[in-house]
PDB file of C-alpha atoms in Angstrom:
ATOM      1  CA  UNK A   1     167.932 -95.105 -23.101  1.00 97.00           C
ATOM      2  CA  UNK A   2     168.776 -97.586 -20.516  1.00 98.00           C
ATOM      3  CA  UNK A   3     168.287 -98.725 -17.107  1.00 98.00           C
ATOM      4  CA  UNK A   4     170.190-100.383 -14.543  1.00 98.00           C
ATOM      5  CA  UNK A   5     168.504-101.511 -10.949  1.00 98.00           C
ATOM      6  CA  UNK A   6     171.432-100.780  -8.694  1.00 98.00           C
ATOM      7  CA  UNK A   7     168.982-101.708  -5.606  1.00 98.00           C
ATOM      8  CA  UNK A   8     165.792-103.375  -5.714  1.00 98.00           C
ATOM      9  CA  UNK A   9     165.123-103.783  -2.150  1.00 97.00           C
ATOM     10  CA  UNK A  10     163.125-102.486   0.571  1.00 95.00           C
ATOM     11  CA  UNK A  11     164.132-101.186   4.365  1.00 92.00           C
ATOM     12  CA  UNK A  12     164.291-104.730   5.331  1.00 92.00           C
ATOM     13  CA  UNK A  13     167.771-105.579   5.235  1.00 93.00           C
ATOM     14  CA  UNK A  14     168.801-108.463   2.136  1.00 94.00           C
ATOM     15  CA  UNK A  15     172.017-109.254   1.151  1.00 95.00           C
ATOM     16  CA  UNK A  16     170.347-110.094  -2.536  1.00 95.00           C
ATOM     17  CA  UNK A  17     169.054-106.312  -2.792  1.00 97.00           C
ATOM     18  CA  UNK A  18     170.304-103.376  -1.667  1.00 98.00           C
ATOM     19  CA  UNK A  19     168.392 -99.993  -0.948  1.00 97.00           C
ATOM     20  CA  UNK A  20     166.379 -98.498  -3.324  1.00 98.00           C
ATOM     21  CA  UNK A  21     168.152 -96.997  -6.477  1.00 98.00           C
ATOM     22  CA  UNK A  22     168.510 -96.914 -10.249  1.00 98.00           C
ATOM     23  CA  UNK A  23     170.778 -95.637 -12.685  1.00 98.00           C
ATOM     24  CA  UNK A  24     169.099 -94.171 -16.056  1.00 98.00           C
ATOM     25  CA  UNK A  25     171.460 -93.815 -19.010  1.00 98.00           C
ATOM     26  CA  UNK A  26     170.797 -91.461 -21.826  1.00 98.00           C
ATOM     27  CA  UNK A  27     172.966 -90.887 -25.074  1.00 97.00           C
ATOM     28  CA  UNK A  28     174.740 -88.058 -22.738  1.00 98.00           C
ATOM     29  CA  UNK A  29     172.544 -88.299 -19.298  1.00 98.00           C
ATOM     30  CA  UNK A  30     174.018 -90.187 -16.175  1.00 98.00           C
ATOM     31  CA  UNK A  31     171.141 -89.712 -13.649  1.00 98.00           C
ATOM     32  CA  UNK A  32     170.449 -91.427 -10.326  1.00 98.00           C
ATOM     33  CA  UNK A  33     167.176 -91.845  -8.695  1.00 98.00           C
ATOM     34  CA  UNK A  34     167.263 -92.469  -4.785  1.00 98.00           C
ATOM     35  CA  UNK A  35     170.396 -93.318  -2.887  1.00 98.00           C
ATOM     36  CA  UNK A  36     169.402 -96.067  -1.024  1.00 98.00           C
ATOM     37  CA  UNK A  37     172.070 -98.491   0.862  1.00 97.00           C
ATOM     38  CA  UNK A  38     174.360 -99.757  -0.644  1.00 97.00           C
ATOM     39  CA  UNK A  39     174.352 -97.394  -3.790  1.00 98.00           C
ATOM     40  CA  UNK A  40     177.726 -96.919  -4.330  1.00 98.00           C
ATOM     41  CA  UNK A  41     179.063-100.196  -4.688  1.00 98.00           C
ATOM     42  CA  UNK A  42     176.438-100.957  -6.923  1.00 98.00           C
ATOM     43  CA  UNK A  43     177.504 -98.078  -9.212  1.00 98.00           C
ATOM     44  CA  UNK A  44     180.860 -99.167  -9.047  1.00 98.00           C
ATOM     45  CA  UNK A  45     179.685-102.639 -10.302  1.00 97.00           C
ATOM     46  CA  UNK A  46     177.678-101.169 -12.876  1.00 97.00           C
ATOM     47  CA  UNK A  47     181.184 -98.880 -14.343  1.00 97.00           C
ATOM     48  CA  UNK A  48     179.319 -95.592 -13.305  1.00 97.00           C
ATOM     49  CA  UNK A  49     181.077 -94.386  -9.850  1.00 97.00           C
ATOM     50  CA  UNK A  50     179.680 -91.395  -8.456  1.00 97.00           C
ATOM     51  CA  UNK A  51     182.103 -88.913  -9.999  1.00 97.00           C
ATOM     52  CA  UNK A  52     180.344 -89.164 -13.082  1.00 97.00           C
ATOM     53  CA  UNK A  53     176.788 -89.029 -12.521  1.00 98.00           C
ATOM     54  CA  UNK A  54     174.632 -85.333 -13.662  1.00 98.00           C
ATOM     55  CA  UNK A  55     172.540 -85.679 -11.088  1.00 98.00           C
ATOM     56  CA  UNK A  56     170.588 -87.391  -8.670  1.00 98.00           C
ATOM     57  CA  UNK A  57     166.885 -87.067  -8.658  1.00 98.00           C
ATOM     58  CA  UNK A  58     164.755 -88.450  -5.015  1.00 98.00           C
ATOM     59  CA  UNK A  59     161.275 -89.264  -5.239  1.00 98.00           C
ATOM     60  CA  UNK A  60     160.523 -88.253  -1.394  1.00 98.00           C
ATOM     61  CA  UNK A  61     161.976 -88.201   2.030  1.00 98.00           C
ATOM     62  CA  UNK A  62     161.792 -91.759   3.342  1.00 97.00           C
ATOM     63  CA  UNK A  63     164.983 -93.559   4.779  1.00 96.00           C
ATOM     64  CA  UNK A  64     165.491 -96.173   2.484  1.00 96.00           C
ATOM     65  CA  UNK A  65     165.773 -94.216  -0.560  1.00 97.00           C
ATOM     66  CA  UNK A  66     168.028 -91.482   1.092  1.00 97.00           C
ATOM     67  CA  UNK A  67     170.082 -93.021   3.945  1.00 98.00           C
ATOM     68  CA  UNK A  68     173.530 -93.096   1.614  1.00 98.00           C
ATOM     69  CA  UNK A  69     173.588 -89.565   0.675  1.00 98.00           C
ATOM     70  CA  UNK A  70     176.268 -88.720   2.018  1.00 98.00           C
ATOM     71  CA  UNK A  71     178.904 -91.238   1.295  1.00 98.00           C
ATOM     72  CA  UNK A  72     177.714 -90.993  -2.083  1.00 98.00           C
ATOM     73  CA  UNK A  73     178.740 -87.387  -1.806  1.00 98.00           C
ATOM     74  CA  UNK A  74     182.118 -88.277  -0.327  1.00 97.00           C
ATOM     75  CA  UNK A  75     183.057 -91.170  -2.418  1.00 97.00           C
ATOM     76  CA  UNK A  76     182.524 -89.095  -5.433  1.00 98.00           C
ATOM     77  CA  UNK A  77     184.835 -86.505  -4.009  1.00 97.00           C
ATOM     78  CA  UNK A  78     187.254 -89.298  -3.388  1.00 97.00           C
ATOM     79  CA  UNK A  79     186.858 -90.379  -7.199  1.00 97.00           C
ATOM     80  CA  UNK A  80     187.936 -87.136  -8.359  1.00 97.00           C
ATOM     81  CA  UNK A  81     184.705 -85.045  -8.841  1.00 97.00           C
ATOM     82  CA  UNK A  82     185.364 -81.980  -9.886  1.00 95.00           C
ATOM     83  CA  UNK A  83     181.832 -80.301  -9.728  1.00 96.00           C
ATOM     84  CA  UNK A  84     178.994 -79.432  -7.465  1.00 96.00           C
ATOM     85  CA  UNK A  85     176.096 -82.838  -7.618  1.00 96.00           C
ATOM     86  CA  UNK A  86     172.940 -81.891  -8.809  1.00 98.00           C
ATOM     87  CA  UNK A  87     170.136 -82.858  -6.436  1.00 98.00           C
ATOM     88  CA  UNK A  88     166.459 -82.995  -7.521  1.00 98.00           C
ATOM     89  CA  UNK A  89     164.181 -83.498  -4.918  1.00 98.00           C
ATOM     90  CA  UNK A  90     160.466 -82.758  -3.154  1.00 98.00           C
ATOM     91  CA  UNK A  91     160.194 -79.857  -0.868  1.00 98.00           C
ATOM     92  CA  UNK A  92     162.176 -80.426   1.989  1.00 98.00           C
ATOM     93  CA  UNK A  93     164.800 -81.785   0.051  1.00 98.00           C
ATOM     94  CA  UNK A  94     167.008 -78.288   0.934  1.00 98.00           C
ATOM     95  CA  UNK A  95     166.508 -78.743   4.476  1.00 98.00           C
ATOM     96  CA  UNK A  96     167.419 -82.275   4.612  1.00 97.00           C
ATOM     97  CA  UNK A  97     170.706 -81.804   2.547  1.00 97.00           C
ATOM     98  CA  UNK A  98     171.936 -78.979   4.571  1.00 97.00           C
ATOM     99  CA  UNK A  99     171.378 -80.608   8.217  1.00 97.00           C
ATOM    100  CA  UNK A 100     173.320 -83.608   6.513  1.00 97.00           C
ATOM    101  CA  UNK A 101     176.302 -81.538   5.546  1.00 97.00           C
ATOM    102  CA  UNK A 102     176.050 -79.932   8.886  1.00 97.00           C
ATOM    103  CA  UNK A 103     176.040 -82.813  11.151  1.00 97.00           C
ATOM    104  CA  UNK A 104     179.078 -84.292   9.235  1.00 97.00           C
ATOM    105  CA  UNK A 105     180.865 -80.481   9.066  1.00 97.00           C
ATOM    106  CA  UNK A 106     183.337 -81.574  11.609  1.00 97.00           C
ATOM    107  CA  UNK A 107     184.856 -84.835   9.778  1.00 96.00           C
ATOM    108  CA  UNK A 108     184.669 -83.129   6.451  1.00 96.00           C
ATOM    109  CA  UNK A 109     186.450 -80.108   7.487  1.00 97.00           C
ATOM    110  CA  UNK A 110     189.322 -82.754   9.018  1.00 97.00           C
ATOM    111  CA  UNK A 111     189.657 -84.393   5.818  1.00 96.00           C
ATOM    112  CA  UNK A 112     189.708 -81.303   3.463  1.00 97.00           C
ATOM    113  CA  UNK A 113     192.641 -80.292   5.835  1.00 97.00           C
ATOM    114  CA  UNK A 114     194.282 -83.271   5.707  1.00 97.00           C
ATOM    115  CA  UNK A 115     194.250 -84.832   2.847  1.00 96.00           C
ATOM    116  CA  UNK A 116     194.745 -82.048   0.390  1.00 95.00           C
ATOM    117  CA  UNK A 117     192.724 -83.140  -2.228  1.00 96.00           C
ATOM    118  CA  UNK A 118     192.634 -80.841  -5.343  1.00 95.00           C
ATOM    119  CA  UNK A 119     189.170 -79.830  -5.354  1.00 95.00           C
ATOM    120  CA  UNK A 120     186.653 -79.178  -3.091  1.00 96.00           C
ATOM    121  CA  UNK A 121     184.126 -78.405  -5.658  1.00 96.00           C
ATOM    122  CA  UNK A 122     182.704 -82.080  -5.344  1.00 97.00           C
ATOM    123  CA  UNK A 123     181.754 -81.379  -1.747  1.00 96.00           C
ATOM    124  CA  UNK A 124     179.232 -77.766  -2.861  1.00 93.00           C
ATOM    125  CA  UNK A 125     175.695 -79.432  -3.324  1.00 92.00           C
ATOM    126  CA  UNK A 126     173.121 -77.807  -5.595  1.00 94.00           C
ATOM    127  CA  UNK A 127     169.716 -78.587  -4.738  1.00 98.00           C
ATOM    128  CA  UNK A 128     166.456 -77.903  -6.607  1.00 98.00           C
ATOM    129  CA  UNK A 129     163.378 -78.325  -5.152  1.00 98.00           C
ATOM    130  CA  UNK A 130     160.816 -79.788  -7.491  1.00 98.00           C
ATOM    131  CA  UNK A 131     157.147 -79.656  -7.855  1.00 98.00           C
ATOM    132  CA  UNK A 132     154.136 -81.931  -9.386  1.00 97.00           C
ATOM    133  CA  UNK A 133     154.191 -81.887 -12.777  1.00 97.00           C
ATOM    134  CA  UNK A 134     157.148 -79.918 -13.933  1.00 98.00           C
ATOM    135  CA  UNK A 135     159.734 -80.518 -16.591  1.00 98.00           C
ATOM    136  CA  UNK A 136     163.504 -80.336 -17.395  1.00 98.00           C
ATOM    137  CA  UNK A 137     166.322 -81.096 -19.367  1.00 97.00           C
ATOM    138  CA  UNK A 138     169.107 -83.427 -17.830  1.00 98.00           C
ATOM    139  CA  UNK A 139     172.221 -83.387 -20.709  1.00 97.00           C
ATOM    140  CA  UNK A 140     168.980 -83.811 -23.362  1.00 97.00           C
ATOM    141  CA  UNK A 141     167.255 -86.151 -21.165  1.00 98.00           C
ATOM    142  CA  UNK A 142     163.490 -85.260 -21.004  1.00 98.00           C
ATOM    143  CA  UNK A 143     162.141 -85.125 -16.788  1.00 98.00           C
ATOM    144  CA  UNK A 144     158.269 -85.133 -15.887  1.00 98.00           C
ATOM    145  CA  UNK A 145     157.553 -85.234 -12.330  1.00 98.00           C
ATOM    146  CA  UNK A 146     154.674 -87.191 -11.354  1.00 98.00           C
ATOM    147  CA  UNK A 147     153.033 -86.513  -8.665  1.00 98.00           C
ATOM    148  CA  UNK A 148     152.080 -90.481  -6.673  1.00 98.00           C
ATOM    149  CA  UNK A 149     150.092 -91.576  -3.578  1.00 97.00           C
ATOM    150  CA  UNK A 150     152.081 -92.486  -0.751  1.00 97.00           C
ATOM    151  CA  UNK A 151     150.315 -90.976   2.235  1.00 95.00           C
ATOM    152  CA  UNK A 152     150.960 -90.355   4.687  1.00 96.00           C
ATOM    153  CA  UNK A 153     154.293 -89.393   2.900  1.00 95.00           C
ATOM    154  CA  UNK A 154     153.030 -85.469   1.875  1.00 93.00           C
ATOM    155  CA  UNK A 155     155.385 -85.052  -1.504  1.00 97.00           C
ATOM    156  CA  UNK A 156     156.510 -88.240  -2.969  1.00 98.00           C
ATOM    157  CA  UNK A 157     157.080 -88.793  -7.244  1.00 98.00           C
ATOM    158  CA  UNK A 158     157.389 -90.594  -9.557  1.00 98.00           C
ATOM    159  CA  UNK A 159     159.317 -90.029 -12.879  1.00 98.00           C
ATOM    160  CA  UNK A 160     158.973 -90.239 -17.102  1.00 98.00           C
ATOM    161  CA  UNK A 161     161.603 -90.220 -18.694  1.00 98.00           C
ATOM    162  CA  UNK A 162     161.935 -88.872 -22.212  1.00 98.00           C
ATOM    163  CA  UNK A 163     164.989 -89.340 -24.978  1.00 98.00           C
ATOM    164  CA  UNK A 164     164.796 -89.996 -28.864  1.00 95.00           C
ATOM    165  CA  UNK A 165     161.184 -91.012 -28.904  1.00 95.00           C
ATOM    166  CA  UNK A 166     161.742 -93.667 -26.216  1.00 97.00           C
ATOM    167  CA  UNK A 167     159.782 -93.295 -22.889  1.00 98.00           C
ATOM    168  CA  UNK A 168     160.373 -95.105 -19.602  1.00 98.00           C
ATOM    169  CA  UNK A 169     158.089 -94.060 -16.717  1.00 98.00           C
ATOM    170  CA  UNK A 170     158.945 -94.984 -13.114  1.00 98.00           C
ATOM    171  CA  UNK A 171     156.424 -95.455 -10.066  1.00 98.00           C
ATOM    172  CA  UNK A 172     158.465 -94.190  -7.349  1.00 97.00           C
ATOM    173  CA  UNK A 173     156.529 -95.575  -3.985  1.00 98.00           C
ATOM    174  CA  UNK A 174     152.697 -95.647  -4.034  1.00 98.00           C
ATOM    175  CA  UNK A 175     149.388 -97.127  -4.117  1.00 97.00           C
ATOM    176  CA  UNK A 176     147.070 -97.074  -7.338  1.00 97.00           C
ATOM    177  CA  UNK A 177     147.835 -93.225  -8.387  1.00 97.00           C
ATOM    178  CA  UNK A 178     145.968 -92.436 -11.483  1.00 97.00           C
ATOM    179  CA  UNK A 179     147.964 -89.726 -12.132  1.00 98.00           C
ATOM    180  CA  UNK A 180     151.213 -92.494 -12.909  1.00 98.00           C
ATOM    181  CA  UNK A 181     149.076 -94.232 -15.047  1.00 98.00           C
ATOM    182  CA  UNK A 182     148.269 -91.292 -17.209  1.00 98.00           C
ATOM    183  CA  UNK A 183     151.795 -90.320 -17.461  1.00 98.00           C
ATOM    184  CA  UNK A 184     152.681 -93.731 -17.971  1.00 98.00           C
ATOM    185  CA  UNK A 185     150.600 -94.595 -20.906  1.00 98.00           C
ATOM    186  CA  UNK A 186     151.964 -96.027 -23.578  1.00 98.00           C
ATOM    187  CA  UNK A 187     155.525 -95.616 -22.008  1.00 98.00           C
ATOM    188  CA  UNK A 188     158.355 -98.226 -23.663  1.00 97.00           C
ATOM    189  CA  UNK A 189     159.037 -99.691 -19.548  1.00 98.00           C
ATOM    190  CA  UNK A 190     156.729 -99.100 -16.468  1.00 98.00           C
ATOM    191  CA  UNK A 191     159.473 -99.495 -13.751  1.00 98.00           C
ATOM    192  CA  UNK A 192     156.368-100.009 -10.736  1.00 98.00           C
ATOM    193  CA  UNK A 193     156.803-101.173  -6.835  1.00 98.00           C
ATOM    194  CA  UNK A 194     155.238-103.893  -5.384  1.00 98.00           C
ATOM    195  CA  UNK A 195     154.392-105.352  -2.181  1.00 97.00           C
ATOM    196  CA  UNK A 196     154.192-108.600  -1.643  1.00 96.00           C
ATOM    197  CA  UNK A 197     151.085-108.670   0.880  1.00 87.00           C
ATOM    198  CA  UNK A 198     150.699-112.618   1.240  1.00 87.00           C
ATOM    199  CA  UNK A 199     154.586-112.699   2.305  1.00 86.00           C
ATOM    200  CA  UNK A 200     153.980-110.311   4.966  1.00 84.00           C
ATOM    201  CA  UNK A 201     152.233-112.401   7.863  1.00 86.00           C
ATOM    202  CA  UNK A 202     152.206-110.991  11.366  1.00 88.00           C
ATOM    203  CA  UNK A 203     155.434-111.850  13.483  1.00 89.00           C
ATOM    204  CA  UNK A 204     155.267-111.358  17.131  1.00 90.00           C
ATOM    205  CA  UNK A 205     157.581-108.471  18.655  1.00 90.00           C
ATOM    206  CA  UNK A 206     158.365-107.520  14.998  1.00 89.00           C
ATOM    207  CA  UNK A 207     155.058-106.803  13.365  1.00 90.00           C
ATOM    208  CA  UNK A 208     151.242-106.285  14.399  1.00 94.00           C
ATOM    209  CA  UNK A 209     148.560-107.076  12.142  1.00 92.00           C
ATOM    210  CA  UNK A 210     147.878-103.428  11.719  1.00 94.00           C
ATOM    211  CA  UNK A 211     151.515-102.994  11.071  1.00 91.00           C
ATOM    212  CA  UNK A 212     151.007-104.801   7.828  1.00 88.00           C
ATOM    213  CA  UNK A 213     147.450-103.022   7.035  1.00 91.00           C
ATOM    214  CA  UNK A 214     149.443 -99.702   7.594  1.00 92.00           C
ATOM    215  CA  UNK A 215     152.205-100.538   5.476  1.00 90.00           C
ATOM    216  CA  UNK A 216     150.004-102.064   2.346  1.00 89.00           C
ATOM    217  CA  UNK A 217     148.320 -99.099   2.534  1.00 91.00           C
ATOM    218  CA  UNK A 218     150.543 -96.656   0.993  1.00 94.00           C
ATOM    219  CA  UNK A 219     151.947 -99.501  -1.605  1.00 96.00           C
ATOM    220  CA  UNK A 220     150.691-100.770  -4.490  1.00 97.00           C
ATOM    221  CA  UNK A 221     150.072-105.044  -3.874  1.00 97.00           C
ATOM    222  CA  UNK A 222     151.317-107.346  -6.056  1.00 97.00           C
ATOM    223  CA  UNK A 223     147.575-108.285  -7.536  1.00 97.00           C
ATOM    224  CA  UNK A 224     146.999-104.717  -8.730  1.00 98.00           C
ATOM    225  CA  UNK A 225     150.534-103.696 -10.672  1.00 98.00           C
ATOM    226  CA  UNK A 226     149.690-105.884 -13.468  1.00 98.00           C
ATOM    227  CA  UNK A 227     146.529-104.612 -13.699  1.00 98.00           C
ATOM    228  CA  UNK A 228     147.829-100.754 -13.626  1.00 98.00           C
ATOM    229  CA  UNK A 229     150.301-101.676 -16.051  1.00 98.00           C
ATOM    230  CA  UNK A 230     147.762-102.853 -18.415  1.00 98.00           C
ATOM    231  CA  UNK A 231     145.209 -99.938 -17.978  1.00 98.00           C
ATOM    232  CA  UNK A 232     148.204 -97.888 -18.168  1.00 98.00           C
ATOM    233  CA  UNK A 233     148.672 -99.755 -22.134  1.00 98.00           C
ATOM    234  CA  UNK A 234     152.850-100.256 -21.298  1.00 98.00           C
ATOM    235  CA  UNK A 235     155.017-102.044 -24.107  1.00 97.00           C
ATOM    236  CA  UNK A 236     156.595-103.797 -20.777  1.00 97.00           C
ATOM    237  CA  UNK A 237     156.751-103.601 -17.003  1.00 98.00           C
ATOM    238  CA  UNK A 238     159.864-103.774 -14.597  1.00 98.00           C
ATOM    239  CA  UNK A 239     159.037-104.834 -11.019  1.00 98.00           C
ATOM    240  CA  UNK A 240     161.152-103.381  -7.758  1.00 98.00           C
ATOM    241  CA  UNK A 241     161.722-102.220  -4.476  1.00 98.00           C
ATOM    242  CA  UNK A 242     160.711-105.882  -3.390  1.00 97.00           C
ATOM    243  CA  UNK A 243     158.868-105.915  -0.142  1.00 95.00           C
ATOM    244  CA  UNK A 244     159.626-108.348   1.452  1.00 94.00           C
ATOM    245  CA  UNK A 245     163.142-108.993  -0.565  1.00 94.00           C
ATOM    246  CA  UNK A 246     162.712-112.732  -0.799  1.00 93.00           C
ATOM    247  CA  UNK A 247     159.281-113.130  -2.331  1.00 92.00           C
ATOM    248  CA  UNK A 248     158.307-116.057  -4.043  1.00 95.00           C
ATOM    249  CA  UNK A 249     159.511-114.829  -7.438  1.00 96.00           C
ATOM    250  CA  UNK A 250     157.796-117.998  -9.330  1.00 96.00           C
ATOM    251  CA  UNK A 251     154.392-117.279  -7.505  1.00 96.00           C
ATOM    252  CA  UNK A 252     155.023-113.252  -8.200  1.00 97.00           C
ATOM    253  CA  UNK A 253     155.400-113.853 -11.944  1.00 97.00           C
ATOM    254  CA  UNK A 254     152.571-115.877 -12.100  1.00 97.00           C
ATOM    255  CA  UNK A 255     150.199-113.621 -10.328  1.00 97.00           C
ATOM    256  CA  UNK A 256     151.120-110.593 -11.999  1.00 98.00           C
ATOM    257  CA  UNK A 257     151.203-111.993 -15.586  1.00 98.00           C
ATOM    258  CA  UNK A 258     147.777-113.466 -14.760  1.00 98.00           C
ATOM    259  CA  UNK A 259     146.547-109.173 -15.506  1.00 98.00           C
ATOM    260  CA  UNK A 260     149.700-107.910 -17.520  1.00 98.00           C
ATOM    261  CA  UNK A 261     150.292-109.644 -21.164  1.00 96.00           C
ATOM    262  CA  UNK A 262     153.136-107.985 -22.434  1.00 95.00           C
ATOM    263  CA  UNK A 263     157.102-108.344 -21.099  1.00 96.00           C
ATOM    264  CA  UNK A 264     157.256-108.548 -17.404  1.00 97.00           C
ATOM    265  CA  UNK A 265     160.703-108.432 -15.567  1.00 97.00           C
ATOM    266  CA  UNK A 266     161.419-109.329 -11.744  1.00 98.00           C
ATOM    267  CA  UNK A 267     164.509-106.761 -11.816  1.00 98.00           C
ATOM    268  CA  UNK A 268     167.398-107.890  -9.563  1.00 98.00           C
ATOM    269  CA  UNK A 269     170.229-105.802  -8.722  1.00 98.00           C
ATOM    270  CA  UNK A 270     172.505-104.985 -11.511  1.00 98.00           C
ATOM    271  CA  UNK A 271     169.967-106.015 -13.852  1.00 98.00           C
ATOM    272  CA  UNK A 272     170.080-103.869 -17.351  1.00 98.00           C
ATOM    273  CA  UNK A 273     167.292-102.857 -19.661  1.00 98.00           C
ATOM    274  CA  UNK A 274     168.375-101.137 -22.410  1.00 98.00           C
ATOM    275  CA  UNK A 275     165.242 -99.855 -24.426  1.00 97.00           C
ATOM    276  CA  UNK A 276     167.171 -99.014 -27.569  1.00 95.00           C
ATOM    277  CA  UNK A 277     168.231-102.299 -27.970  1.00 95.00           C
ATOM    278  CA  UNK A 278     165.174-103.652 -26.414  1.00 95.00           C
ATOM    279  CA  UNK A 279     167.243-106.257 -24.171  1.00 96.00           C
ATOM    280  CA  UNK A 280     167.730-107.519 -21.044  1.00 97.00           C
ATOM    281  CA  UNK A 281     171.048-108.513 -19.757  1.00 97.00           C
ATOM    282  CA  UNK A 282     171.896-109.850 -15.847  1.00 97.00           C
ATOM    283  CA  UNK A 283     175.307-110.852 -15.422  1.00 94.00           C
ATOM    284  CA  UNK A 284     176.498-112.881 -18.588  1.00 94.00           C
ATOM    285  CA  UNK A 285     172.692-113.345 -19.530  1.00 96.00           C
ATOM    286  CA  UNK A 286     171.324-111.179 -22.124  1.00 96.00           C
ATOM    287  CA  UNK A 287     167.826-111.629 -23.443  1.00 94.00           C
ATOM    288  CA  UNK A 288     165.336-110.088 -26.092  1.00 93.00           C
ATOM    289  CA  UNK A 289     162.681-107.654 -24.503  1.00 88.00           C
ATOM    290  CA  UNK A 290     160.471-108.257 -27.391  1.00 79.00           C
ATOM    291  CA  UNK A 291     159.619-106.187 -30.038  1.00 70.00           C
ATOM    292  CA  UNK A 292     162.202-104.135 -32.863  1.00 66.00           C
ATOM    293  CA  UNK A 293     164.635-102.457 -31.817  1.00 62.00           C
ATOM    294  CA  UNK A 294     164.056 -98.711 -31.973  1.00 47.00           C
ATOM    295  CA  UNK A 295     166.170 -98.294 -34.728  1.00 45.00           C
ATOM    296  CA  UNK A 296     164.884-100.773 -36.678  1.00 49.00           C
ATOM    297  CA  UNK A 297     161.465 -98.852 -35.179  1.00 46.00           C
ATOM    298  CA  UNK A 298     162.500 -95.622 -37.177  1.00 41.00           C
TER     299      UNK A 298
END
């Protein structure tokens, strides 16, 4: 099983990391989780376009992890899809996907019209609403859904992921939830937010003090994810969805190793983890996650 960060960013716009995504990759799965900006490009980079994804799972309703749904939907068409996108989403999930195809109805209907593309099939969205807790099968790769704390946000999730003994759980947004650290326990990768609260000082006309209080509030702060990692007994951890984008990523490490012993990785876009292999690789850089490989494992 592998990882790749398409987007590690936040809504604060960075030219270093895009919205909120990630690509999983099982022996036969191709599954996104969140759409965030930028998303397609940076599954272009990563040599898995949009046509060839199983499905896209969202862990809630927010903006940032949403807001390129639909050119995600079109440039897939535009690769050639040839089949309806599975969407996996919170309640309200249905609603939001249908209003989007709605309000973009007119342009769509132009282009099927015009441009005479063999299939529409591409553009015929199949959405599942999930609850807390449940389970499926993506193309043999193993879904929990874990219910996380992100009031006021009313459904938002987090994800395990199960293949060939290997487990990689991801945080989704939240504060402390011990409900992720159950289902994380003992997981291969912890893939966990974090906010950055000493790099978020009030700026007039752009944010109050309560702002930031309000804000913190629903994530998880960058002196508590090492410890939740650790309680939650993870072989490694994977931070992301950077807020603010430009931390201090020398300061970050050191803070969060200070609680978290094992492998810690700042993830930056396009950044790989492959946990078969147990390896890192960014650009031409490719490093040992520590530990045997699983096959050497079993």
């Amino acid at each position: 099983m592998e990882i790749v960060f398409l987007g590690t960013g936040c809504p604060v716009v960075s030219t270093e990391r895009y919205g909120p995504s990630q690509l999983i990759l099982g022996a036969a799965a191709k599954v996104l989780v969140d759409c965030g900006s930028g998303v397609t490009q940076r599954l272009l980079a990563a040599g898995t376009p949009g046509r060839g994804l199983d499905a896209l799972l969202l862990t809630h309703l927010h903006s940032d992890h949403l807001v390129d749904l639909y050119q995600l939907i079109v440039s897939s068409w535009h690769q050639g899809r040839d089949r309806p996108l599975p969407i996996y989403g919170p309640p309200g999930t249905r609603r939001y996907v249908e209003g989007l195809m709605a309000l973009w109805e007119p342009e769509l209907s132009q282009r099927i019209a015009h441009e005479k593309r063999p299939s529409t099939e591409a553009l015929k969205i199949a959405v599942t609403e999930i609850a807390a807790d449940e389970v499926f099968d993506i193309a043999g790769l193993r879904v929990r859904v874990v219910p996380v704390d992100h009031q006021p946000v009313r459904h938002a999730f987090g994800f395990v992921f199960e293949e060939k003994g290997e487990r990689l759980a991801l945080s989704g947004d939240t504060r402390r939830c011990a409900a992720l650290i159950e289902a994380a326990r003992g997981a291969d990768l912890l893939v966990h937010e974090v906010f950055v609260h000493r790099e978020m000082p009030v700026v007039e006309g752009v944010r109050s003090a309560e702002t930031v209080a309000n804000v913190a509030s629903y994530h998880t702060l960058s002196d508590e994810v090492g410890k939740i990692a650790a309680e939650a007994g993870v072989k490694a951890l994977a931070l992301t969805h950077f807020v603010p984008p430009a931390c201090d990523r020398a300061a970050l490490l050191v803070e969060v190793a200070a609680d978290f012993a094992g492998p810690l990785v700042l993830a930056e876009d396009l950044l790989r983890i492959d946990l078969t292999a147990r390896r890192v690789a960014y650009g031409q850089a490719v490093l040992a996650l520590g530990g045997p490989a699983a096959g050497a494992r079993r």
